[in-house]
XYZ file of C-alpha atoms in Angstrom:
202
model
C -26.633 12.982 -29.229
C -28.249 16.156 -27.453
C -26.765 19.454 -27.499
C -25.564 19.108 -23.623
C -23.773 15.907 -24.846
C -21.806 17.680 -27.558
C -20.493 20.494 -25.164
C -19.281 18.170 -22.731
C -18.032 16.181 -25.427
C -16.081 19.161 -26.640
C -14.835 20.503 -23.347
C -13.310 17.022 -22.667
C -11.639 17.366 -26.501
C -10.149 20.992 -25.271
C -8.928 19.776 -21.397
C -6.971 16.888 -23.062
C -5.407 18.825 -25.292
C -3.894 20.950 -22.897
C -3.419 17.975 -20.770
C -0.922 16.663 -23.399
C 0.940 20.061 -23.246
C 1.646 20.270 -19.548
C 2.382 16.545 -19.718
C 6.219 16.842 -20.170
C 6.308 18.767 -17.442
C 5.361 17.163 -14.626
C 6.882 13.921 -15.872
C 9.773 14.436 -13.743
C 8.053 15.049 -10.454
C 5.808 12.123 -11.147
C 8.081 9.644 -8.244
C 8.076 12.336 -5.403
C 3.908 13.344 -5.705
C 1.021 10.868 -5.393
C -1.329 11.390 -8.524
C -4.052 13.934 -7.183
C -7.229 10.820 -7.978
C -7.762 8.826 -5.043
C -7.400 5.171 -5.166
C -9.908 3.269 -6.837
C -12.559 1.028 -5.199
C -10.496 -2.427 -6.470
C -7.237 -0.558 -4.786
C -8.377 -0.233 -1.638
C -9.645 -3.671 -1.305
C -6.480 -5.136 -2.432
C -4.970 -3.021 -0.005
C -6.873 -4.365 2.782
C -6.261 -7.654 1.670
C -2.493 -7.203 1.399
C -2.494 -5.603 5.149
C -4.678 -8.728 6.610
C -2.232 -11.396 4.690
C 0.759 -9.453 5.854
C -0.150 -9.314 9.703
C -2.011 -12.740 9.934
C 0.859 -14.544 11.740
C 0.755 -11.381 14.122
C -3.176 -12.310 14.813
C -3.657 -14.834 18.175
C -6.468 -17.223 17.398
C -9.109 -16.907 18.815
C -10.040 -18.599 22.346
C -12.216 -21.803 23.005
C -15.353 -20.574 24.240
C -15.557 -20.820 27.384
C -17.795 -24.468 28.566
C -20.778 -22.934 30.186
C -21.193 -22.672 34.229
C -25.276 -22.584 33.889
C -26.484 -25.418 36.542
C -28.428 -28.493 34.621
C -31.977 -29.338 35.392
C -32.610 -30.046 39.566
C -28.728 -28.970 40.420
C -27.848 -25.760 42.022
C -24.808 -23.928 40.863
C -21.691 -24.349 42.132
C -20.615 -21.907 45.189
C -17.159 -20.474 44.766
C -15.053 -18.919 47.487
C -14.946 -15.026 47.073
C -11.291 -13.697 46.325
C -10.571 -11.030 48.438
C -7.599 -8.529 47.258
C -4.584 -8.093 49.281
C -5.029 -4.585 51.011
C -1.887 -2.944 49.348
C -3.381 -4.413 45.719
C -5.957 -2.131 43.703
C -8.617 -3.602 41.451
C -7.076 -3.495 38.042
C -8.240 -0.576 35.622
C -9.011 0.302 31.943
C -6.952 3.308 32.415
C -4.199 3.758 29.472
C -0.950 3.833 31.048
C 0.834 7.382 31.475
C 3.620 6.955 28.914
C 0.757 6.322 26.361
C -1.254 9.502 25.390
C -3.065 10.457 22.479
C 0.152 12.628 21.290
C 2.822 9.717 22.084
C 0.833 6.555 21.331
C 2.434 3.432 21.378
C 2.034 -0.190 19.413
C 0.408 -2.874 20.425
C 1.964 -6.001 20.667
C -0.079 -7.347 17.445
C 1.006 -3.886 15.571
C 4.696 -3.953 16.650
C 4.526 -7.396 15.027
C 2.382 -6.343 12.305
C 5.339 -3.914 11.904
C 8.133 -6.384 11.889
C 6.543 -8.407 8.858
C 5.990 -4.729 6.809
C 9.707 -3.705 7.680
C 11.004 -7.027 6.737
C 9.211 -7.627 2.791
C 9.814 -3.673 2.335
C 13.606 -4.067 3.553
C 14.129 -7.209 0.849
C 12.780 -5.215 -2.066
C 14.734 -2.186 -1.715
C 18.070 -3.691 -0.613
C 20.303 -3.331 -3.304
C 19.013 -0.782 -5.557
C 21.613 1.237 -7.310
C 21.534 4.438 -6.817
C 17.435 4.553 -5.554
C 15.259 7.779 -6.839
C 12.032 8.414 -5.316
C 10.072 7.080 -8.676
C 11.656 3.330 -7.688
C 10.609 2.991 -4.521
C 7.377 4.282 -5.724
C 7.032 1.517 -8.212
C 8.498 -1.354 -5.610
C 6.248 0.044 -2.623
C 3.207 -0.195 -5.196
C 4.157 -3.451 -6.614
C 3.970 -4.844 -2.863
C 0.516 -3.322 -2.242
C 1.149 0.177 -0.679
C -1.250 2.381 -2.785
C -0.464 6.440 -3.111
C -2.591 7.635 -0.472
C -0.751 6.078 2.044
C 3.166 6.909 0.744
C 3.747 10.105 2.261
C 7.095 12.308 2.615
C 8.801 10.371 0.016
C 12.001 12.474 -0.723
C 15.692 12.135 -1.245
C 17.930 13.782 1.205
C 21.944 12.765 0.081
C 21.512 10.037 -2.185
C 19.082 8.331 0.506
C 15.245 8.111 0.226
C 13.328 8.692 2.945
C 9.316 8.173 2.857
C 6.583 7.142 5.516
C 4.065 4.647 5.362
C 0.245 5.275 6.730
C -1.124 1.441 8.156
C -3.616 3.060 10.482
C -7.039 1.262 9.748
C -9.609 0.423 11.742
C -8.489 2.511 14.974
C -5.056 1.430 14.863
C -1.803 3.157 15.068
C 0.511 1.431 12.924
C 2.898 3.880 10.782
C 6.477 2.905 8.926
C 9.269 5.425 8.576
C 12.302 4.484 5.821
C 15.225 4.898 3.988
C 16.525 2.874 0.604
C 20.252 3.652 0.221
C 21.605 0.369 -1.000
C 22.725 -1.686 1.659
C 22.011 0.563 4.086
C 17.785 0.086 3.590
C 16.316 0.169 6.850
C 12.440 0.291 8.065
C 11.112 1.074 11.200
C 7.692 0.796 12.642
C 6.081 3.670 15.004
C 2.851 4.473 16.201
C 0.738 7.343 14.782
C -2.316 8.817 16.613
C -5.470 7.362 15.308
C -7.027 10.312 14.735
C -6.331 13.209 12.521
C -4.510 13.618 9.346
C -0.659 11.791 8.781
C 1.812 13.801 9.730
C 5.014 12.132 10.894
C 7.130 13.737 13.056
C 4.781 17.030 14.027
């Protein structure tokens, strides 16, 4: 082993001993901070997988194609009317509609599904937890897929906790906001603008 080796052998000797002595102390605020790592490669797969399983019943299939209009050898193609619009009617636009802006999205009809199914396996797991502390719903949100990185705000505010999920993937605005008090569990979808860091509620 070179002499480069060694040192960084040391140095990793020395940071894990003082590791172990600051260990106690953060073991309490473990439940209420996501570890500062990121999510491994395998974890964000799994993830992905988990949010695809979860929202395939929300997914239309896909359409027939379409049985092609191209005229066969010696025909001519078929003449169709033109469809004039009514004069009070406008051609129909891409435009988003004025309710919807980039700082008050709204869901889709596929994520307010999507949304549904979340709020409905998180809602069973928490229901009935006795006396819930930000740690538990930790482990139960993890156990179900929902990796660190996207549990944010997870607190306790008079014996309830509160805590916000980020779904947003692949341009999409789905978000979760809820609350585990025993019986009283309840979890909401919303939508989140696509771009830009989480932050529920700004």
């Amino acid at each position: 082993m070179g002499a480069a080796a060694l040192a960084m052998v040391a140095l990793a000797a020395c940071g894990s001993e003082q590791a172990g002595g600051r260990q106690q102390n953060t073991a309490n605020s473990v439940g209420a901070q996501a570890p500062a790592i990121g999510p491994s490669p395998d974890a964000q797969v799994a993830f992905m997988e988990m949010l695809e399983r979860v929202g395939a019943p929300c997914v239309p299939d896909a359409p027939a194609a379409p049985e092609s209009d191209d005229p066969g050898p010696g025909e001519h193609p078929p003449t169709r009317p033109s469809e004039l619009l009514p004069v009070d009617e406008k051609p129909p636009t891409d435009a988003p509609s004025p309710t919807a802006t980039p700082e008050h999205p709204k869901l889709n009809g596929v994520e307010a599904c999507e949304g549904r199914e979340h709020g409905n396996r998180i809602t069973k797991v928490l229901t009935g937890l006795n006396k819930p502390a930000t740690i538990q719903v930790r482990q139960k949100l993890n156990k179900l897929g929902y990796i660190d990185s996207r549990i944010h705000g997870l607190k306790v505010e008079r014996g309830v906790v509160r805590f916000y999920l980020d779904l947003r993937v692949m341009g999409g605005q789905l978000a979760l906001k809820g609350t585990a008090a025993r019986r009283k569990t309840a979890v909401g979808a919303f939508a989140h603008p696509t771009e830009g860091a989480f932050k529920p509620g700004k």
